[in-house]
PDB file of C-alpha atoms and ligand atoms in Angstrom:
ATOM      1  CA  MET R 724      13.744 -22.387  39.952  1.00  0.00           C
ATOM      2  CA  ILE R 725      14.132 -22.059  36.177  1.00  0.00           C
ATOM      3  CA  ASP R 726      10.948 -21.168  34.269  1.00  0.00           C
ATOM      4  CA  PRO R 727       9.774 -23.582  31.542  1.00  0.00           C
ATOM      5  CA  PHE R 728      10.392 -21.007  28.733  1.00  0.00           C
ATOM      6  CA  SER R 729      14.031 -20.542  29.731  1.00  0.00           C
ATOM      7  CA  TRP R 730      14.499 -24.288  30.135  1.00  0.00           C
ATOM      8  CA  LEU R 731      13.032 -24.998  26.694  1.00  0.00           C
ATOM      9  CA  ALA R 732      14.991 -22.112  25.131  1.00  0.00           C
ATOM     10  CA  GLY R 733      18.202 -23.462  26.707  1.00  0.00           C
ATOM     11  CA  TRP R 734      17.478 -26.927  25.337  1.00  0.00           C
ATOM     12  CA  MET R 735      16.766 -25.577  21.835  1.00  0.00           C
ATOM     13  CA  GLN R 736      19.930 -23.475  21.927  1.00  0.00           C
ATOM     14  CA  GLU R 737      22.116 -26.380  22.969  1.00  0.00           C
ATOM     15  CA  HIS R 738      20.685 -29.032  20.650  1.00  0.00           C
ATOM     16  CA  TRP R 739      19.590 -27.069  17.555  1.00  0.00           C
ATOM     17  CA  LEU R 740      20.997 -23.551  17.353  1.00  0.00           C
ATOM     18  CA  ILE R 741      24.615 -23.928  18.494  1.00  0.00           C
ATOM     19  CA  PRO R 742      25.343 -26.891  16.152  1.00  0.00           C
ATOM     20  CA  VAL R 743      23.956 -24.868  13.199  1.00  0.00           C
ATOM     21  CA  LEU R 744      25.911 -21.731  14.184  1.00  0.00           C
ATOM     22  CA  TYR R 745      29.111 -23.815  14.497  1.00  0.00           C
ATOM     23  CA  HIS R 746      28.495 -25.401  11.141  1.00  0.00           C
ATOM     24  CA  PHE R 747      28.282 -22.020   9.375  1.00  0.00           C
ATOM     25  CA  GLY R 748      30.960 -20.317  11.489  1.00  0.00           C
ATOM     26  CA  TRP R 749      28.538 -17.808  13.002  1.00  0.00           C
ATOM     27  CA  MET R 750      29.654 -18.171  16.610  1.00  0.00           C
ATOM     28  CA  GLU R 751      29.334 -14.439  17.283  1.00  0.00           C
ATOM     29  CA  TRP R 752      25.562 -15.125  17.436  1.00  0.00           C
ATOM     30  CA  GLU R 753      25.922 -17.710  20.218  1.00  0.00           C
ATOM     31  CA  ASP R 754      25.070 -15.330  23.084  1.00  0.00           C
ATOM     32  CA  THR R 755      21.977 -13.915  21.392  1.00  0.00           C
ATOM     33  CA  SER R 756      20.809 -17.319  20.132  1.00  0.00           C
ATOM     34  CA  PHE R 757      19.300 -18.035  23.574  1.00  0.00           C
ATOM     35  CA  LEU R 758      17.074 -14.961  23.263  1.00  0.00           C
ATOM     36  CA  TRP R 759      16.213 -15.963  19.721  1.00  0.00           C
ATOM     37  CA  ALA R 760      15.054 -19.342  21.038  1.00  0.00           C
ATOM     38  CA  ILE R 761      12.951 -17.542  23.674  1.00  0.00           C
ATOM     39  CA  PHE R 762      11.258 -15.483  20.954  1.00  0.00           C
ATOM     40  CA  ALA R 763      10.732 -18.491  18.703  1.00  0.00           C
ATOM     41  CA  ILE R 764       8.882 -20.007  21.656  1.00  0.00           C
ATOM     42  CA  TYR R 765       6.854 -16.783  21.903  1.00  0.00           C
ATOM     43  CA  GLY R 766       6.095 -17.171  18.195  1.00  0.00           C
ATOM     44  CA  VAL R 767       4.747 -20.672  18.815  1.00  0.00           C
ATOM     45  CA  LEU R 768       2.865 -19.364  21.839  1.00  0.00           C
ATOM     46  CA  GLN R 769       1.235 -16.755  19.648  1.00  0.00           C
ATOM     47  CA  VAL R 770       0.009 -19.405  17.235  1.00  0.00           C
ATOM     48  CA  VAL R 771      -1.306 -21.389  20.225  1.00  0.00           C
ATOM     49  CA  MET R 772      -3.006 -18.219  21.580  1.00  0.00           C
ATOM     50  CA  ASN R 773      -4.645 -17.590  18.184  1.00  0.00           C
ATOM     51  CA  LEU R 774      -5.796 -21.211  18.076  1.00  0.00           C
ATOM     52  CA  ALA R 775      -7.196 -21.081  21.618  1.00  0.00           C
ATOM     53  CA  VAL R 776      -9.264 -17.931  20.969  1.00  0.00           C
ATOM     54  CA  CYS R 777     -10.116 -18.077  17.256  1.00  0.00           C
ATOM     55  CA  MET R 778     -10.672 -21.806  16.696  1.00  0.00           C
ATOM     56  CA  PRO R 779     -13.677 -22.055  19.076  1.00  0.00           C
ATOM     57  CA  LEU R 780     -15.145 -18.868  17.525  1.00  0.00           C
ATOM     58  CA  GLU R 781     -14.870 -20.333  14.009  1.00  0.00           C
ATOM     59  CA  ARG R 782     -16.123 -23.724  15.111  1.00  0.00           C
ATOM     60  CA  PHE R 783     -19.110 -22.747  17.250  1.00  0.00           C
ATOM     61  CA  TRP R 784     -20.108 -19.382  15.683  1.00  0.00           C
ATOM     62  CA  PRO R 785     -18.998 -19.669  12.050  1.00  0.00           C
ATOM     63  CA  LEU R 786     -20.150 -17.133   9.485  1.00  0.00           C
ATOM     64  CA  GLN R 787     -19.386 -19.173   6.374  1.00  0.00           C
ATOM     65  CA  LYS R 788     -19.372 -22.954   5.989  1.00  0.00           C
ATOM     66  CA  TRP R 789     -17.328 -24.641   3.275  1.00  0.00           C
ATOM     67  CA  GLU R 790     -17.218 -28.203   2.025  1.00  0.00           C
ATOM     68  CA  SER R 791     -13.500 -28.099   1.342  1.00  0.00           C
ATOM     69  CA  ARG R 792     -10.994 -26.232   3.468  1.00  0.00           C
ATOM     70  CA  GLU R 793      -8.054 -27.004   1.185  1.00  0.00           C
ATOM     71  CA  ALA R 794      -7.363 -23.312   0.427  1.00  0.00           C
ATOM     72  CA  VAL R 795      -7.005 -22.672   4.164  1.00  0.00           C
ATOM     73  CA  GLY R 796      -4.029 -25.074   4.306  1.00  0.00           C
ATOM     74  CA  THR R 797      -1.726 -22.630   2.492  1.00  0.00           C
ATOM     75  CA  ASP R 798      -2.720 -19.875   4.943  1.00  0.00           C
ATOM     76  CA  ILE R 799      -1.634 -22.131   7.823  1.00  0.00           C
ATOM     77  CA  LEU R 800       1.771 -22.498   6.155  1.00  0.00           C
ATOM     78  CA  TYR R 801       2.006 -18.691   5.802  1.00  0.00           C
ATOM     79  CA  THR R 802       1.237 -18.285   9.516  1.00  0.00           C
ATOM     80  CA  LEU R 803       3.814 -20.820  10.670  1.00  0.00           C
ATOM     81  CA  VAL R 804       6.570 -19.328   8.510  1.00  0.00           C
ATOM     82  CA  ALA R 805       5.710 -15.757   9.533  1.00  0.00           C
ATOM     83  CA  ARG R 806       5.057 -16.202  13.244  1.00  0.00           C
ATOM     84  CA  VAL R 807       7.634 -18.783  14.191  1.00  0.00           C
ATOM     85  CA  GLY R 808      10.417 -17.825  11.779  1.00  0.00           C
ATOM     86  CA  VAL R 809      10.243 -14.276  10.409  1.00  0.00           C
ATOM     87  CA  PHE R 810       8.437 -12.722  13.390  1.00  0.00           C
ATOM     88  CA  PRO R 811      11.090 -13.403  16.061  1.00  0.00           C
ATOM     89  CA  LEU R 812      13.874 -12.708  13.578  1.00  0.00           C
ATOM     90  CA  VAL R 813      12.606  -9.259  12.624  1.00  0.00           C
ATOM     91  CA  THR R 814      10.952  -8.035  15.809  1.00  0.00           C
ATOM     92  CA  PHE R 815      13.759  -9.082  18.053  1.00  0.00           C
ATOM     93  CA  PHE R 816      17.004  -9.616  16.110  1.00  0.00           C
ATOM     94  CA  VAL R 817      16.773  -7.020  13.373  1.00  0.00           C
ATOM     95  CA  PHE R 818      15.211  -4.378  15.614  1.00  0.00           C
ATOM     96  CA  TYR R 819      17.710  -4.910  18.441  1.00  0.00           C
ATOM     97  CA  GLN R 820      20.746  -4.994  16.164  1.00  0.00           C
ATOM     98  CA  LEU R 821      19.667  -1.915  14.211  1.00  0.00           C
ATOM     99  CA  GLN R 822      18.857   0.059  17.347  1.00  0.00           C
ATOM    100  CA  THR R 823      22.214  -0.794  18.958  1.00  0.00           C
ATOM    101  CA  TRP R 824      24.093   0.054  15.766  1.00  0.00           C
ATOM    102  CA  ILE R 825      22.276   3.359  15.028  1.00  0.00           C
ATOM    103  CA  ASN R 826      22.488   4.538  18.647  1.00  0.00           C
ATOM    104  CA  GLY R 827      26.213   3.629  18.689  1.00  0.00           C
ATOM    105  CA  VAL R 828      26.971   5.592  15.515  1.00  0.00           C
ATOM    106  CA  LEU R 829      24.944   8.625  16.648  1.00  0.00           C
ATOM    107  CA  THR R 830      26.455   8.644  20.152  1.00  0.00           C
ATOM    108  CA  ASP R 831      29.973   8.458  18.628  1.00  0.00           C
ATOM    109  CA  HIS R 832      29.111  11.677  16.775  1.00  0.00           C
ATOM    110  CA  GLY R 833      27.957  13.335  20.005  1.00  0.00           C
ATOM    111  CA  TYR R 834      24.244  13.079  19.179  1.00  0.00           C
ATOM    112  CA  ILE R 835      21.721  11.371  21.438  1.00  0.00           C
ATOM    113  CA  PRO R 836      18.633  10.484  19.379  1.00  0.00           C
ATOM    114  CA  PRO R 837      15.356  11.740  20.903  1.00  0.00           C
ATOM    115  CA  THR R 838      12.710   9.199  21.909  1.00  0.00           C
ATOM    116  CA  LEU R 839       9.045   9.560  22.830  1.00  0.00           C
ATOM    117  CA  GLU R 840       9.995   9.271  26.512  1.00  0.00           C
ATOM    118  CA  SER R 841      12.883  11.765  26.340  1.00  0.00           C
ATOM    119  CA  THR R 842      10.628  14.260  24.484  1.00  0.00           C
ATOM    120  CA  PHE R 843       7.798  13.833  27.039  1.00  0.00           C
ATOM    121  CA  PRO R 844       9.578  12.911  30.305  1.00  0.00           C
ATOM    122  CA  THR R 845       6.273  12.530  32.235  1.00  0.00           C
ATOM    123  CA  LEU R 846       5.773   9.313  30.269  1.00  0.00           C
ATOM    124  CA  LEU R 847       8.675   7.769  32.199  1.00  0.00           C
ATOM    125  CA  ASP R 848       6.325   7.439  35.203  1.00  0.00           C
ATOM    126  CA  HIS R 849       3.556   5.829  33.123  1.00  0.00           C
ATOM    127  CA  PRO R 850       4.923   2.724  31.399  1.00  0.00           C
ATOM    128  CA  VAL R 851       1.464   1.294  30.575  1.00  0.00           C
ATOM    129  CA  LEU R 852       0.339   4.554  28.955  1.00  0.00           C
ATOM    130  CA  THR R 853       3.619   4.705  27.020  1.00  0.00           C
ATOM    131  CA  PHE R 854       3.108   1.106  25.836  1.00  0.00           C
ATOM    132  CA  PHE R 855      -0.347   2.026  24.455  1.00  0.00           C
ATOM    133  CA  LEU R 856       0.999   5.219  22.878  1.00  0.00           C
ATOM    134  CA  TYR R 857       3.566   3.119  21.046  1.00  0.00           C
ATOM    135  CA  ALA R 858       0.741   0.809  19.928  1.00  0.00           C
ATOM    136  CA  PHE R 859      -1.357   3.767  18.633  1.00  0.00           C
ATOM    137  CA  ILE R 860       1.589   5.247  16.729  1.00  0.00           C
ATOM    138  CA  LEU R 861       2.553   1.891  15.172  1.00  0.00           C
ATOM    139  CA  ASP R 862      -1.070   1.263  14.182  1.00  0.00           C
ATOM    140  CA  PHE R 863      -1.529   4.755  12.707  1.00  0.00           C
ATOM    141  CA  ALA R 864       1.623   4.247  10.639  1.00  0.00           C
ATOM    142  CA  ASP R 865       0.267   0.865   9.547  1.00  0.00           C
ATOM    143  CA  TYR R 866      -3.046   2.462   8.512  1.00  0.00           C
ATOM    144  CA  TRP R 867      -1.117   4.600   6.016  1.00  0.00           C
ATOM    145  CA  ARG R 868       1.038   1.696   4.844  1.00  0.00           C
ATOM    146  CA  HIS R 869      -2.095  -0.319   4.146  1.00  0.00           C
ATOM    147  CA  ARG R 870      -3.923   2.590   2.492  1.00  0.00           C
ATOM    148  CA  LEU R 871      -0.928   3.324   0.254  1.00  0.00           C
ATOM    149  CA  SER R 872      -0.717  -0.351  -0.694  1.00  0.00           C
ATOM    150  CA  HIS R 873      -4.204   0.117  -2.201  1.00  0.00           C
ATOM    151  CA  THR R 874      -3.154   3.369  -3.905  1.00  0.00           C
ATOM    152  CA  PHE R 875      -0.161   2.257  -5.983  1.00  0.00           C
ATOM    153  CA  GLY R 876      -0.773  -0.408  -8.625  1.00  0.00           C
ATOM    154  CA  TRP R 877       2.538  -2.251  -8.188  1.00  0.00           C
ATOM    155  CA  TRP R 878       1.943  -2.418  -4.441  1.00  0.00           C
ATOM    156  CA  TYR R 879      -1.651  -3.582  -4.805  1.00  0.00           C
ATOM    157  CA  GLY R 880      -0.389  -6.343  -7.103  1.00  0.00           C
ATOM    158  CA  LEU R 881       1.511  -7.754  -4.115  1.00  0.00           C
ATOM    159  CA  HIS R 882      -1.263  -7.014  -1.613  1.00  0.00           C
ATOM    160  CA  ALA R 883      -3.845  -8.667  -3.906  1.00  0.00           C
ATOM    161  CA  LEU R 884      -2.494 -12.005  -2.647  1.00  0.00           C
ATOM    162  CA  HIS R 885      -3.922 -11.153   0.784  1.00  0.00           C
ATOM    163  CA  HIS R 886      -7.260 -10.146  -0.739  1.00  0.00           C
ATOM    164  CA  ALA R 887      -7.619 -13.113  -3.095  1.00  0.00           C
ATOM    165  CA  GLN R 888      -8.633 -15.514  -0.302  1.00  0.00           C
ATOM    166  CA  GLU R 889     -12.296 -16.453  -0.670  1.00  0.00           C
ATOM    167  CA  LYS R 890     -12.222 -18.629   2.451  1.00  0.00           C
ATOM    168  CA  MET R 891     -11.054 -16.113   5.005  1.00  0.00           C
ATOM    169  CA  THR R 892     -10.095 -17.439   8.433  1.00  0.00           C
ATOM    170  CA  PHE R 893      -7.899 -16.234  11.286  1.00  0.00           C
ATOM    171  CA  TRP R 894      -4.969 -17.877   9.460  1.00  0.00           C
ATOM    172  CA  SER R 895      -5.423 -15.440   6.558  1.00  0.00           C
ATOM    173  CA  ASP R 896      -3.762 -12.542   8.403  1.00  0.00           C
ATOM    174  CA  ASP R 897      -0.324 -13.884   7.460  1.00  0.00           C
ATOM    175  CA  ARG R 898      -1.275 -14.675   3.859  1.00  0.00           C
ATOM    176  CA  ASN R 899       0.957 -12.024   2.307  1.00  0.00           C
ATOM    177  CA  HIS R 900       3.492 -11.682  -0.471  1.00  0.00           C
ATOM    178  CA  LEU R 901       7.075 -11.908   0.798  1.00  0.00           C
ATOM    179  CA  LEU R 902       7.865  -8.443  -0.592  1.00  0.00           C
ATOM    180  CA  ASP R 903       4.705  -6.981   0.956  1.00  0.00           C
ATOM    181  CA  ASP R 904       5.674  -8.575   4.296  1.00  0.00           C
ATOM    182  CA  THR R 905       9.180  -7.139   3.985  1.00  0.00           C
ATOM    183  CA  ILE R 906       7.768  -3.620   3.501  1.00  0.00           C
ATOM    184  CA  THR R 907       5.335  -4.112   6.427  1.00  0.00           C
ATOM    185  CA  TYR R 908       8.067  -5.174   8.838  1.00  0.00           C
ATOM    186  CA  LEU R 909      10.510  -2.510   7.645  1.00  0.00           C
ATOM    187  CA  TRP R 910       7.802   0.117   8.033  1.00  0.00           C
ATOM    188  CA  ALA R 911       7.146  -0.940  11.646  1.00  0.00           C
ATOM    189  CA  VAL R 912      10.861  -1.249  12.450  1.00  0.00           C
ATOM    190  CA  VAL R 913      11.623   2.265  11.113  1.00  0.00           C
ATOM    191  CA  ILE R 914       8.718   3.816  13.087  1.00  0.00           C
ATOM    192  CA  GLY R 915       9.776   1.840  16.189  1.00  0.00           C
ATOM    193  CA  LEU R 916      13.345   3.145  15.844  1.00  0.00           C
ATOM    194  CA  LEU R 917      12.191   6.729  15.251  1.00  0.00           C
ATOM    195  CA  ILE R 918      10.089   6.858  18.426  1.00  0.00           C
ATOM    196  CA  GLY R 919      12.664   4.884  20.430  1.00  0.00           C
ATOM    197  CA  ILE R 920      10.653   1.813  21.463  1.00  0.00           C
ATOM    198  CA  PRO R 921      12.806  -0.195  23.926  1.00  0.00           C
ATOM    199  CA  PRO R 922      14.058  -3.400  22.224  1.00  0.00           C
ATOM    200  CA  LEU R 923      12.212  -5.794  24.516  1.00  0.00           C
ATOM    201  CA  GLN R 924       8.912  -3.926  24.193  1.00  0.00           C
ATOM    202  CA  PHE R 925       8.911  -4.012  20.395  1.00  0.00           C
ATOM    203  CA  PRO R 926       8.288  -7.780  20.067  1.00  0.00           C
ATOM    204  CA  LEU R 927       5.635  -7.624  22.794  1.00  0.00           C
ATOM    205  CA  LEU R 928       3.842  -4.774  21.034  1.00  0.00           C
ATOM    206  CA  MET R 929       3.941  -6.644  17.748  1.00  0.00           C
ATOM    207  CA  LEU R 930       2.612  -9.770  19.488  1.00  0.00           C
ATOM    208  CA  MET R 931      -0.368  -7.821  20.823  1.00  0.00           C
ATOM    209  CA  LEU R 932      -1.105  -6.023  17.548  1.00  0.00           C
ATOM    210  CA  ARG R 933      -0.789  -9.167  15.449  1.00  0.00           C
ATOM    211  CA  PHE R 934      -3.110 -11.095  17.778  1.00  0.00           C
ATOM    212  CA  ILE R 935      -5.910  -8.544  17.183  1.00  0.00           C
ATOM    213  CA  GLU R 936      -5.143  -8.688  13.448  1.00  0.00           C
ATOM    214  CA  SER R 937      -5.519 -12.481  13.384  1.00  0.00           C
ATOM    215  CA  LEU R 938      -8.792 -12.238  15.317  1.00  0.00           C
ATOM    216  CA  SER R 939     -10.081  -9.645  12.828  1.00  0.00           C
ATOM    217  CA  HIS R 940      -9.781 -12.220  10.008  1.00  0.00           C
ATOM    218  CA  ALA R 941     -11.744 -14.910  11.877  1.00  0.00           C
ATOM    219  CA  ASN R 942     -14.687 -16.512  10.099  1.00  0.00           C
ATOM    220  CA  THR R 943     -17.184 -15.847  12.883  1.00  0.00           C
ATOM    221  CA  ARG R 944     -20.588 -14.302  13.577  1.00  0.00           C
ATOM    222  CA  MET R 945     -19.355 -13.104  16.974  1.00  0.00           C
ATOM    223  CA  THR R 946     -19.593  -9.309  17.294  1.00  0.00           C
ATOM    224  CA  PHE R 947     -17.905  -6.815  19.610  1.00  0.00           C
ATOM    225  CA  GLY R 948     -21.116  -4.766  19.984  1.00  0.00           C
ATOM    226  CA  TRP R 949     -21.702  -1.171  18.848  1.00  0.00           C
ATOM    227  CA  LEU R 950     -19.112   0.318  21.209  1.00  0.00           C
ATOM    228  CA  GLY R 951     -16.621  -2.568  21.121  1.00  0.00           C
ATOM    229  CA  GLU R 952     -16.169  -2.439  17.352  1.00  0.00           C
ATOM    230  CA  ARG R 953     -15.510   1.302  17.584  1.00  0.00           C
ATOM    231  CA  LEU R 954     -12.734   0.670  20.111  1.00  0.00           C
ATOM    232  CA  VAL R 955     -10.939  -2.271  18.489  1.00  0.00           C
ATOM    233  CA  VAL R 956     -11.115  -3.634  14.920  1.00  0.00           C
ATOM    234  CA  SER R 957     -13.646  -6.485  14.892  1.00  0.00           C
ATOM    235  CA  PRO R 958     -13.997  -9.440  12.493  1.00  0.00           C
ATOM    236  CA  GLN R 959     -17.024  -7.681  10.854  1.00  0.00           C
ATOM    237  CA  PHE R 960     -15.098  -4.439  10.364  1.00  0.00           C
ATOM    238  CA  HIS R 961     -12.164  -6.120   8.637  1.00  0.00           C
ATOM    239  CA  ARG R 962     -14.472  -8.398   6.626  1.00  0.00           C
ATOM    240  CA  VAL R 963     -15.940  -5.295   4.975  1.00  0.00           C
ATOM    241  CA  HIS R 964     -12.390  -4.455   3.819  1.00  0.00           C
ATOM    242  CA  HIS R 965     -12.133  -7.955   2.304  1.00  0.00           C
ATOM    243  CA  GLY R 966     -15.708  -7.926   0.961  1.00  0.00           C
ATOM    244  CA  LEU R 967     -16.379  -8.359  -2.749  1.00  0.00           C
ATOM    245  CA  LYS R 968     -17.969  -4.913  -2.945  1.00  0.00           C
ATOM    246  CA  ALA R 969     -14.856  -3.290  -1.487  1.00  0.00           C
ATOM    247  CA  ALA R 970     -12.505  -5.571  -3.414  1.00  0.00           C
ATOM    248  CA  GLY R 971      -9.665  -4.096  -5.351  1.00  0.00           C
ATOM    249  CA  ARG R 972      -7.808  -0.898  -4.901  1.00  0.00           C
ATOM    250  CA  ARG R 973     -10.606   1.389  -3.780  1.00  0.00           C
ATOM    251  CA  SER R 974     -11.522   0.105  -0.380  1.00  0.00           C
ATOM    252  CA  CYS R 975     -12.383   1.091   3.198  1.00  0.00           C
ATOM    253  CA  ASN R 976     -11.512   0.004   6.765  1.00  0.00           C
ATOM    254  CA  TYR R 977      -7.732   0.075   6.389  1.00  0.00           C
ATOM    255  CA  GLY R 978      -7.048   0.089  10.153  1.00  0.00           C
ATOM    256  CA  ALA R 979      -5.603  -3.175  11.470  1.00  0.00           C
ATOM    257  CA  VAL R 980      -6.094  -2.824  15.229  1.00  0.00           C
ATOM    258  CA  PHE R 981      -7.837   0.473  16.049  1.00  0.00           C
ATOM    259  CA  PRO R 982     -10.688   1.799  13.867  1.00  0.00           C
ATOM    260  CA  TYR R 983     -10.102   5.443  14.944  1.00  0.00           C
ATOM    261  CA  TRP R 984      -7.973   6.376  11.923  1.00  0.00           C
ATOM    262  CA  ASP R 985     -10.698   5.173   9.554  1.00  0.00           C
ATOM    263  CA  MET R 986     -13.319   7.065  11.574  1.00  0.00           C
ATOM    264  CA  ILE R 987     -11.270  10.297  11.599  1.00  0.00           C
ATOM    265  CA  LEU R 988     -10.203  10.061   7.944  1.00  0.00           C
ATOM    266  CA  ARG R 989     -13.690   8.993   6.758  1.00  0.00           C
ATOM    267  CA  THR R 990     -12.757   5.588   5.416  1.00  0.00           C
ATOM    268  CA  ALA R 991     -14.773   3.623   8.017  1.00  0.00           C
ATOM    269  CA  ASP R 992     -17.732   1.396   7.128  1.00  0.00           C
ATOM    270  CA  PHE R 993     -19.441  -0.401  10.013  1.00  0.00           C
ATOM    271  CA  SER R 994     -21.956  -2.363   7.935  1.00  0.00           C
ATOM    272  CA  HIS R 995     -22.581  -5.937   9.014  1.00  0.00           C
ATOM    273  CA  ASP R 996     -23.983  -7.504   5.870  1.00  0.00           C
ATOM    274  CA  VAL R 997     -20.693  -8.550   4.257  1.00  0.00           C
ATOM    275  CA  VAL R 998     -20.149 -12.308   4.060  1.00  0.00           C
ATOM    276  CA  GLU R 999     -18.370 -13.165   0.806  1.00  0.00           C
ATOM    277  CA  THR R1000     -14.716 -12.187   0.530  1.00  0.00           C
ATOM    278  CA  GLY R1001     -12.140 -12.226  -2.274  1.00  0.00           C
ATOM    279  CA  ASP R1002     -11.019 -10.219  -5.250  1.00  0.00           C
ATOM    280  CA  PRO R1003     -13.154 -10.961  -8.355  1.00  0.00           C
ATOM    281  CA  LYS R1004     -10.258  -9.903 -10.624  1.00  0.00           C
ATOM    282  CA  ALA R1005      -7.739 -12.295  -9.040  1.00  0.00           C
ATOM    283  CA  ASP R1006      -6.628 -15.264 -11.160  1.00  0.00           C
ATOM    284  CA  ARG R1007      -6.856 -18.827  -9.856  1.00  0.00           C
ATOM    285  CA  ALA R1008      -3.121 -19.092  -9.032  1.00  0.00           C
ATOM    286  CA  LEU R1009      -3.511 -16.208  -6.607  1.00  0.00           C
ATOM    287  CA  ILE R1010      -6.616 -17.710  -5.000  1.00  0.00           C
ATOM    288  CA  ASP R1011      -5.835 -21.371  -4.510  1.00  0.00           C
ATOM    289  CA  GLY R1012      -2.403 -21.998  -6.017  1.00  0.00           C
ATOM    290  CA  SER R1013       0.466 -23.415  -4.016  1.00  0.00           C
ATOM    291  CA  TRP R1014       2.598 -21.068  -1.878  1.00  0.00           C
ATOM    292  CA  TRP R1015       5.072 -20.636  -4.751  1.00  0.00           C
ATOM    293  CA  ALA R1016       2.351 -20.198  -7.359  1.00  0.00           C
ATOM    294  CA  GLN R1017       0.756 -17.448  -5.238  1.00  0.00           C
ATOM    295  CA  GLN R1018       4.095 -15.678  -4.759  1.00  0.00           C
ATOM    296  CA  ARG R1019       4.827 -15.818  -8.492  1.00  0.00           C
ATOM    297  CA  ALA R1020       1.319 -14.667  -9.439  1.00  0.00           C
ATOM    298  CA  GLY R1021       1.549 -11.737  -6.978  1.00  0.00           C
ATOM    299  CA  LEU R1022       4.874 -10.602  -8.426  1.00  0.00           C
ATOM    300  CA  LYS R1023       3.574 -10.920 -11.992  1.00  0.00           C
ATOM    301  CA  LEU R1024       0.478  -8.865 -11.168  1.00  0.00           C
ATOM    302  CA  SER R1025       2.633  -6.244  -9.466  1.00  0.00           C
ATOM    303  CA  VAL R1026       4.849  -5.885 -12.561  1.00  0.00           C
ATOM    304  CA  ARG R1027       1.809  -5.836 -14.865  1.00  0.00           C
ATOM    305  CA  LEU R1028       0.089  -3.070 -12.888  1.00  0.00           C
ATOM    306  CA  ALA R1029       3.331  -1.054 -12.680  1.00  0.00           C
ATOM    307  CA  LEU R1030       3.831  -1.288 -16.477  1.00  0.00           C
ATOM    308  CA  ARG R1031       0.197  -0.335 -17.121  1.00  0.00           C
ATOM    309  CA  ARG R1032       0.722   2.798 -15.019  1.00  0.00           C
ATOM    310  CA  ARG R1033       3.855   3.626 -17.033  1.00  0.00           C
ATOM    311  CA  ARG R1034       2.001   3.200 -20.317  1.00  0.00           C
ATOM    312  CA  LYS R1035      -0.783   5.466 -19.062  1.00  0.00           C
ATOM    313  CA  ASP R1036       1.774   8.086 -17.964  1.00  0.00           C
ATOM    314  CA  ALA R1037       3.525   7.866 -21.361  1.00  0.00           C
ATOM    315  CA  ALA R1038       0.183   8.218 -23.206  1.00  0.00           C
ATOM    316  CA  SER R1039      -0.835  11.296 -21.211  1.00  0.00           C
ATOM    317  CA  THR R1040       2.608  12.901 -21.820  1.00  0.00           C
ATOM    318  CA  THR R1041       2.233  12.264 -25.592  1.00  0.00           C
ATOM    319  CA  ASP R1042      -1.273  13.773 -25.465  1.00  0.00           C
ATOM    320  CA  ALA R1043       0.043  16.835 -23.627  1.00  0.00           C
ATOM    321  CA  VAL R1044       2.903  17.326 -26.125  1.00  0.00           C
ATOM    322  CA  ALA R1045       0.505  16.941 -29.052  1.00  0.00           C
ATOM    323  CA  GLY R1046      -1.792  19.485 -27.412  1.00  0.00           C
ATOM    324  CA  ARG R1047      -4.653  16.994 -27.128  1.00  0.00           C
TER     325      ARG R1047
HETATM  326 ZN1  LIG S 144      -6.095  -4.403   2.013  1.00  0.00          ZN
HETATM  327 ZN1  LIG S 145      -6.849  -8.612   5.929  1.00  0.00          ZN
END
């Protein structure tokens, strides 16, 4: 008996994907388009999973109540574009194609790239442990990506779009600048390739990590308890990162899924009194503009902060030359 995912993926492939591929002359993608359909369905499933868990939390145990939820609408658009479109494309297509290509080139040159499992062969007998090791490594790498995005002005200009939201909900996880998203996915793909994550595990890992990330943005009073929030990033923990006090480039709680990196590197703050979120320096376009207005404002801020850095560098060089 055919499972409902495969049936639906087959239907989508036949009625939607193949006609489009024919139209553009991209028939070499026909075989993989079935798997793409499967992952698009997983993308939808992920949105449904987020809705099933986070919606009741926000409805029955909300932290903040707003009269208008208009600003949340744009975040929903971000989520749909990211999870149903970009997510399957990058995590499955790009990762799979790159891995096949790189491994092919290296093998042709007589070099077999090492993986986590080939370096530590005992892991071959422990697939669940290996899966979690991959998750820890990806999350540790993401901790540094996020921390660096608060360190460099041009990068914070893009990331400020994520922080500008004053009405933070579980939809806000995907509220990111396109360029910031591109760096995030590339970062994960490169780490995944370096440690040799099998192509079918990569999208599953990303599904799991992104689910916790969505939950951590939820507008809810629900807590994980003292121990729980030290094991997995909770909505309170991430809210402190978005809090007005922590707003801007100098922040805390950079971890997306596991709080260990913040605890080890002394950037953790487990306070529970943060309610208001947003970036007081953000202009209105970044806060409640349309999708395009937010993208434009993010890019403008990025350029402005990069130029300010340059001017500062130039001024300090002039001072040094003048012996000031
Ligand atoms: Zn941040
Ligand atoms: Zn966030």
